[in-house]
Structure formats: structure tokens, C-alpha cells
Amino acid sequence: MAFQILLNFFIAFIWMFLSTNFASSNFVVGFILGMIMIYIMRNFFTSRLYISRFWAVIKLVVLFMKELILANFQVFMVIIKPKLDMNPAFFAMQTELEQDWEITLLSSLITLTPGTIVVHLSDDSKTLYIHAIDIDDVDSAVDSIKNSFEKAILEVSRS
Amino acid sequence: MKTNDVILKTTSHVVFFIIFLFSIHVFLAGHFAPGGGFVGGLLTSSAIVLLLLVYDLKTVQKLLPINYTIMTASGLVLALGTASIGMFLGKPFFKHYFDHFYLPLIGDTELHTAMLFDTGVYLVVVGVTLTIIQSIGGDD
């Protein structure tokens, strides 16, 4: 992954030196040419193409924006209801994520979408304890988090 | 009672670099924009204090093996030395000199001896702040 990005930069620099034009636009041209070359040679690399990982990051950002707007709207509906009939709850969620940055990212995404807050992390970093403002069915909430955020993060970190 | 602080650690690893970069930017912007040695030094200290909050004193001392007393002293020497350049050249104390130089990659740059004085201030502020915090936090 890091090696591929470095290789792409290297190809772009070689392109700049070959064409003896050191403008930034020419660097971008060399970078795009390097991307095409790396895509053609994709079977020689042992890890995934960094372009697909980058695409997964963009998809994660778009998903987060969508969830943020939807969850804000839900919390707004809870607030303006005349009757107070919400069901706050704590629930535990098992996570499959391994690395520290993945767990941090998942916790931040859960906390930033309104209505749910990560309050505690178990000592083996396998269980997240989440507080929700209005919840009817715990299993469906866990499933929705697992299917949206966790899947997108796994898509980014898959080697 | 030791809780699992994975989230705090990972976040601080990222935020530390951002604060450090910002402190250098503020330190260099001091001549033509708000900023300067004092604010830059305090921001650098706050980045190191963030590390002190996440880890403990001994770990940070291992990470950054700096003697802050010597840092303070060298900052004072730098500031005084810059101030006394003019005296050796028959000009008053604290006379500053500046000129335009052409540096590679950066281009036309105005270099000023006030920058050296500011570096002295920066070192003194970082040294004093962290000496205070370490001596308060380090009484086991």
C-alpha cells in the first residue's frame, strides 16, 4: 500500500525529469500515468491496490455524511415530540476490528452520529458499550452499525 | 482502576502532530501576522502536556530526552547574544539587522535578527513551562 504510493510518486518524478518540465501540472500528468501503469501491473503486487483503498475511504466519508443527516433528523423528531416516550438504553456491541485506529474511528463515528454515544471500551478492546437516546430493538441497532460503519472500515483496512 | 484508553491514545497521536505543526507556524508568523515566540512556545508546551496526560512522566522523558533547565539557559544566552550583536559593531544595545536573501526552494526571504531573539524567547517559554509541570507532577 505505502510502497505503491511511493512507486507512483517515483514514476511521477521520473516523468518530470524525462520531460524536463517541473511544473506541478506535469507532476499530476506523471502521477496519473503512474496510476494507469500500476493498475495494469496489479497482479504483481501482493497487497491490494491503493486506488481501491482510497475509493473505500471516499465511500466511508459519504456514508458518514448520510448517516449524520439522517440521525440528526431522528433526534430532532425525538426532541419536538410533545409526549416524552423515548426509551434510552445502554447496550454492548461486539466488534471484529483489530487495530487501535480502526476502533478509534468506529467509536468516533458512532459518537458523532447523534443519538448514540460510546461510553466505555472493554479491556480487550472487543466490546463497545453504547448509550442510545431512543431505541426499540437492540439487535437491529447493533446490526445497522455493523452493516454500515464496521463494514466500511473493514473495507478500508482490508489488505 | 486502569481503564482501556485506546481511543485517547490513538487520537492524541494524531492531534499531537497537528498542534506541533501549528505551533511552528505561529512561531514563524510572528513578524507580519499575530504570533511569535511566546505563543509558539506555549503551543509546543501544550502539545507535550497532551502527551504527559496520555502517558506518564517517565515515558515522555524517554520519548523526549531533553533537559529543560539547559533549554531555558540556552534560550536566555541566545536572546542576550542577539541583543549584544550591535554593541560589538559600535551600535546601541538591541540594534537589529535585516536583509533580503535568495534561498533555494523558498525564494526571496527577509531574514531578520529579531527571529533569533524570538527563538530564544521560544526556548525559554518551553523550558520554563515544562520545568514547572514536571516538578509539580514528578513528586512521587
Short mmCIF file of C-alpha atoms in Angstrom, two decimals:
data_model
loop_
_atom_site.label_atom_id
_atom_site.label_comp_id
_atom_site.label_asym_id
_atom_site.label_seq_id
_atom_site.Cartn_x
_atom_site.Cartn_y
_atom_site.Cartn_z
CA MET A 1 0.00 0.00 0.00
CA ALA A 2 2.61 2.54 1.12
CA PHE A 3 5.04 1.02 -1.36
CA GLN A 4 2.57 1.53 -4.20
CA ILE A 5 2.07 5.20 -3.35
CA LEU A 6 5.83 5.68 -3.15
CA LEU A 7 6.23 3.94 -6.52
CA ASN A 8 3.59 6.20 -8.02
CA PHE A 9 5.41 9.30 -6.76
CA PHE A 10 8.65 7.89 -8.13
CA ILE A 11 7.09 7.37 -11.57
CA ALA A 12 5.74 10.92 -11.50
CA PHE A 13 9.23 12.28 -10.67
CA ILE A 14 10.80 10.24 -13.47
CA TRP A 15 8.16 11.63 -15.83
CA MET A 16 9.05 15.18 -14.72
CA PHE A 17 12.76 14.59 -15.32
CA LEU A 18 12.14 12.91 -18.69
CA SER A 19 10.05 15.78 -20.00
CA THR A 20 12.25 18.41 -18.23
CA ASN A 21 9.15 20.29 -17.20
CA PHE A 22 8.96 20.83 -13.46
CA ALA A 23 5.54 22.44 -13.26
CA SER A 24 3.05 20.95 -10.84
CA SER A 25 0.62 20.22 -13.69
CA ASN A 26 3.24 17.99 -15.29
CA PHE A 27 3.68 16.18 -11.97
CA VAL A 28 -0.06 15.48 -11.95
CA VAL A 29 0.19 14.11 -15.52
CA GLY A 30 3.03 11.80 -14.43
CA PHE A 31 1.05 10.73 -11.37
CA ILE A 32 -1.97 9.77 -13.49
CA LEU A 33 0.30 7.86 -15.90
CA GLY A 34 1.81 6.04 -12.91
CA MET A 35 -1.70 5.17 -11.67
CA ILE A 36 -2.54 3.62 -15.04
CA MET A 37 0.73 1.65 -15.03
CA ILE A 38 0.17 0.38 -11.50
CA TYR A 39 -3.36 -0.64 -12.47
CA ILE A 40 -2.05 -2.61 -15.47
CA MET A 41 0.57 -4.31 -13.27
CA ARG A 42 -1.89 -5.01 -10.43
CA ASN A 43 -1.29 -8.78 -10.43
CA PHE A 44 2.36 -8.35 -9.46
CA PHE A 45 1.57 -6.71 -6.11
CA THR A 46 0.95 -8.84 -3.05
CA SER A 47 -1.39 -6.33 -1.40
CA ARG A 48 -4.46 -4.51 -2.64
CA LEU A 49 -4.25 -1.56 -4.99
CA TYR A 50 -4.08 1.69 -3.06
CA ILE A 51 -6.56 3.24 -5.50
CA SER A 52 -9.32 0.91 -4.33
CA ARG A 53 -8.48 1.69 -0.71
CA PHE A 54 -8.69 5.38 -1.46
CA TRP A 55 -12.07 4.77 -3.07
CA ALA A 56 -13.17 2.93 0.10
CA VAL A 57 -12.16 5.96 2.19
CA ILE A 58 -14.28 8.24 -0.02
CA LYS A 59 -17.22 5.84 0.31
CA LEU A 60 -16.81 5.85 4.11
CA VAL A 61 -16.91 9.66 4.19
CA VAL A 62 -20.06 9.74 2.05
CA LEU A 63 -21.71 7.09 4.25
CA PHE A 64 -20.83 9.08 7.36
CA MET A 65 -22.35 12.26 5.90
CA LYS A 66 -25.55 10.40 5.02
CA GLU A 67 -25.83 8.80 8.48
CA LEU A 68 -25.12 12.15 10.15
CA ILE A 69 -28.01 13.89 8.37
CA LEU A 70 -30.43 11.01 8.96
CA ALA A 71 -29.55 10.61 12.65
CA ASN A 72 -29.78 14.37 13.25
CA PHE A 73 -33.27 14.30 11.77
CA GLN A 74 -34.25 11.38 14.04
CA VAL A 75 -33.01 13.17 17.16
CA PHE A 76 -34.86 16.31 16.04
CA MET A 77 -38.09 14.28 15.81
CA VAL A 78 -37.48 12.93 19.33
CA ILE A 79 -36.96 16.45 20.66
CA ILE A 80 -40.03 18.12 19.16
CA LYS A 81 -42.41 15.33 20.22
CA PRO A 82 -44.91 16.68 22.79
CA LYS A 83 -45.04 13.33 24.57
CA LEU A 84 -41.85 12.06 26.20
CA ASP A 85 -41.91 8.38 25.29
CA MET A 86 -38.37 7.60 24.30
CA ASN A 87 -36.52 4.51 25.53
CA PRO A 88 -32.91 5.32 26.48
CA ALA A 89 -30.71 2.27 26.85
CA PHE A 90 -27.17 1.01 27.27
CA PHE A 91 -26.16 -1.92 25.14
CA ALA A 92 -22.98 -3.84 24.39
CA MET A 93 -21.71 -4.45 20.89
CA GLN A 94 -19.07 -6.99 19.88
CA THR A 95 -16.68 -5.69 17.26
CA GLU A 96 -14.45 -7.60 14.85
CA LEU A 97 -11.99 -4.73 14.39
CA GLU A 98 -8.44 -5.42 15.48
CA GLN A 99 -6.24 -2.35 15.24
CA ASP A 100 -6.31 0.70 17.50
CA TRP A 101 -7.05 3.23 14.78
CA GLU A 102 -9.97 1.19 13.48
CA ILE A 103 -11.56 1.01 16.93
CA THR A 104 -10.97 4.73 17.46
CA LEU A 105 -12.52 5.54 14.08
CA LEU A 106 -15.57 3.34 14.76
CA SER A 107 -16.08 4.88 18.21
CA SER A 108 -15.76 8.40 16.80
CA LEU A 109 -18.25 7.67 14.02
CA ILE A 110 -20.76 6.17 16.46
CA THR A 111 -20.36 9.14 18.81
CA LEU A 112 -20.60 11.74 16.05
CA THR A 113 -23.87 10.37 14.74
CA PRO A 114 -26.43 11.82 17.17
CA GLY A 115 -28.46 9.51 19.39
CA THR A 116 -25.62 7.11 20.15
CA ILE A 117 -22.54 7.64 22.33
CA VAL A 118 -19.71 5.22 23.10
CA VAL A 119 -19.26 5.36 26.87
CA HIS A 120 -16.81 2.56 27.54
CA LEU A 121 -14.46 0.12 25.88
CA SER A 122 -13.75 -3.27 27.41
CA ASP A 123 -10.17 -4.08 28.43
CA ASP A 124 -9.56 -6.40 25.48
CA SER A 125 -10.97 -3.75 23.07
CA LYS A 126 -13.51 -6.24 21.77
CA THR A 127 -16.74 -4.85 23.23
CA LEU A 128 -18.09 -1.33 22.85
CA TYR A 129 -20.65 -0.14 25.41
CA ILE A 130 -23.01 2.30 23.73
CA HIS A 131 -25.70 4.59 25.10
CA ALA A 132 -28.65 5.30 22.81
CA ILE A 133 -31.23 8.05 23.29
CA ASP A 134 -34.22 6.27 21.76
CA ILE A 135 -34.09 2.59 20.94
CA ASP A 136 -36.77 -0.02 20.35
CA ASP A 137 -34.77 -3.06 19.39
CA VAL A 138 -31.12 -3.50 20.45
CA ASP A 139 -30.33 -6.22 17.90
CA SER A 140 -31.43 -4.11 14.97
CA ALA A 141 -29.34 -1.17 16.19
CA VAL A 142 -26.25 -3.38 16.50
CA ASP A 143 -26.93 -4.80 13.06
CA SER A 144 -27.29 -1.37 11.50
CA ILE A 145 -23.95 -0.19 12.97
CA LYS A 146 -22.25 -3.42 11.95
CA ASN A 147 -23.59 -3.29 8.42
CA SER A 148 -22.81 0.37 7.81
CA PHE A 149 -19.75 1.65 9.66
CA GLU A 150 -17.94 -1.53 10.57
CA LYS A 151 -18.26 -2.94 7.07
CA ALA A 152 -16.97 0.31 5.53
CA ILE A 153 -13.98 0.45 7.92
CA LEU A 154 -13.16 -3.20 7.20
CA GLU A 155 -13.33 -2.36 3.51
CA VAL A 156 -10.69 0.36 4.06
CA SER A 157 -8.33 -1.76 6.17
CA ARG A 158 -8.56 -5.00 4.18
CA SER A 159 -5.05 -5.67 2.87
CA MET B 1 -8.58 1.29 38.40
CA LYS B 2 -7.00 1.27 34.98
CA THR B 3 -9.40 1.78 32.12
CA ASN B 4 -8.80 0.99 28.49
CA ASP B 5 -7.73 4.27 26.86
CA VAL B 6 -7.19 3.14 23.27
CA ILE B 7 -9.32 5.95 21.88
CA LEU B 8 -7.49 8.66 23.88
CA LYS B 9 -4.07 7.32 22.87
CA THR B 10 -4.84 7.00 19.17
CA THR B 11 -6.46 10.43 18.99
CA SER B 12 -3.58 12.09 20.84
CA HIS B 13 -1.07 10.54 18.42
CA VAL B 14 -2.78 12.37 15.57
CA VAL B 15 -3.56 15.61 17.42
CA PHE B 16 -0.01 15.95 18.80
CA PHE B 17 1.42 16.43 15.30
CA ILE B 18 -1.28 18.93 14.36
CA ILE B 19 -0.63 21.05 17.47
CA PHE B 20 3.12 20.85 16.91
CA LEU B 21 2.82 21.97 13.28
CA PHE B 22 0.51 24.80 14.29
CA SER B 23 2.95 25.93 16.97
CA ILE B 24 5.78 26.12 14.42
CA HIS B 25 3.51 28.04 12.04
CA VAL B 26 2.52 30.55 14.73
CA PHE B 27 6.17 30.91 15.78
CA LEU B 28 7.28 31.72 12.22
CA ALA B 29 4.33 34.05 11.53
CA GLY B 30 5.30 36.42 14.33
CA HIS B 31 6.86 39.14 12.20
CA PHE B 32 3.98 40.09 9.90
CA ALA B 33 1.00 38.36 11.49
CA PRO B 34 -0.23 37.55 15.02
CA GLY B 35 2.02 35.05 16.71
CA GLY B 36 5.63 34.93 17.82
CA GLY B 37 7.95 33.21 20.24
CA PHE B 38 5.79 33.33 23.34
CA VAL B 39 2.61 31.89 21.78
CA GLY B 40 4.57 29.35 19.77
CA GLY B 41 6.40 28.18 22.87
CA LEU B 42 3.19 27.82 24.84
CA LEU B 43 1.60 25.82 22.00
CA THR B 44 4.60 23.48 21.81
CA SER B 45 4.40 23.05 25.59
CA SER B 46 0.70 22.25 25.31
CA ALA B 47 1.46 19.55 22.73
CA ILE B 48 3.93 17.96 25.15
CA VAL B 49 1.45 18.36 28.03
CA LEU B 50 -1.05 16.37 25.95
CA LEU B 51 1.50 13.56 25.77
CA LEU B 52 2.01 13.87 29.54
CA LEU B 53 -1.75 13.50 30.08
CA VAL B 54 -1.93 10.36 27.93
CA TYR B 55 1.28 8.69 29.15
CA ASP B 56 3.19 9.24 32.37
CA LEU B 57 6.22 11.39 33.14
CA LYS B 58 8.84 8.67 32.74
CA THR B 59 7.60 7.59 29.30
CA VAL B 60 7.60 11.14 27.96
CA GLN B 61 11.08 11.70 29.41
CA LYS B 62 12.20 8.63 27.47
CA LEU B 63 10.49 9.85 24.30
CA LEU B 64 11.92 13.38 24.51
CA PRO B 65 15.16 13.19 26.49
CA ILE B 66 15.50 16.95 26.91
CA ASN B 67 16.95 18.68 29.95
CA TYR B 68 14.55 21.63 30.19
CA THR B 69 16.84 23.59 32.54
CA ILE B 70 19.59 23.62 29.91
CA MET B 71 16.97 24.52 27.29
CA THR B 72 15.92 27.59 29.31
CA ALA B 73 19.55 28.64 29.83
CA SER B 74 20.42 28.28 26.12
CA GLY B 75 17.35 30.33 25.21
CA LEU B 76 18.47 33.14 27.52
CA VAL B 77 22.01 33.01 26.11
CA LEU B 78 20.63 33.18 22.54
CA ALA B 79 18.40 36.17 23.33
CA LEU B 80 21.19 38.06 25.12
CA GLY B 81 23.71 37.23 22.39
CA THR B 82 21.38 38.53 19.70
CA ALA B 83 20.78 41.70 21.69
CA SER B 84 24.51 42.35 22.08
CA ILE B 85 25.43 41.98 18.37
CA GLY B 86 25.06 45.74 17.92
CA MET B 87 27.36 46.55 20.85
CA PHE B 88 30.33 44.85 19.15
CA LEU B 89 29.69 46.86 15.98
CA GLY B 90 29.55 50.23 17.74
CA LYS B 91 25.76 50.47 17.61
CA PRO B 92 23.39 50.62 20.61
CA PHE B 93 22.27 47.58 22.56
CA PHE B 94 19.37 45.67 20.87
CA LYS B 95 20.11 47.06 17.39
CA HIS B 96 18.61 44.61 14.86
CA TYR B 97 19.79 43.95 11.33
CA PHE B 98 17.86 42.54 8.40
CA ASP B 99 18.37 41.92 4.71
CA HIS B 100 16.77 40.10 1.80
CA PHE B 101 18.33 36.79 0.85
CA TYR B 102 17.56 34.45 -2.01
CA LEU B 103 17.12 30.98 -0.51
CA PRO B 104 16.72 27.85 -2.64
CA LEU B 105 13.14 26.50 -2.82
CA ILE B 106 11.70 29.39 -0.79
CA GLY B 107 12.76 32.29 -2.96
CA ASP B 108 13.19 35.85 -1.77
CA THR B 109 13.17 35.84 2.02
CA GLU B 110 13.66 38.59 4.54
CA LEU B 111 15.95 37.34 7.29
CA HIS B 112 15.92 39.36 10.50
CA THR B 113 17.97 39.01 13.68
CA ALA B 114 14.74 39.52 15.65
CA MET B 115 13.99 35.93 14.60
CA LEU B 116 16.98 34.73 16.65
CA PHE B 117 15.76 36.71 19.65
CA ASP B 118 12.32 35.12 19.16
CA THR B 119 13.93 31.68 19.09
CA GLY B 120 15.49 32.48 22.46
CA VAL B 121 12.09 33.50 23.84
CA TYR B 122 10.57 30.30 22.42
CA LEU B 123 13.17 28.08 24.10
CA VAL B 124 12.79 29.90 27.44
CA VAL B 125 8.99 29.57 27.38
CA VAL B 126 9.03 25.85 26.53
CA GLY B 127 11.75 25.16 29.10
CA VAL B 128 10.11 27.09 31.94
CA THR B 129 6.61 25.70 31.31
CA LEU B 130 7.74 22.10 31.22
CA THR B 131 10.08 22.56 34.19
CA ILE B 132 7.12 23.83 36.24
CA ILE B 133 4.83 21.00 35.11
CA GLN B 134 7.45 18.29 35.62
CA SER B 135 8.42 19.50 39.08
CA ILE B 136 4.77 19.66 40.18
CA GLY B 137 3.87 16.32 38.62
CA GLY B 138 7.05 14.47 39.48
CA ASP B 139 6.96 14.26 43.28
CA ASP B 140 6.46 10.54 43.84
#
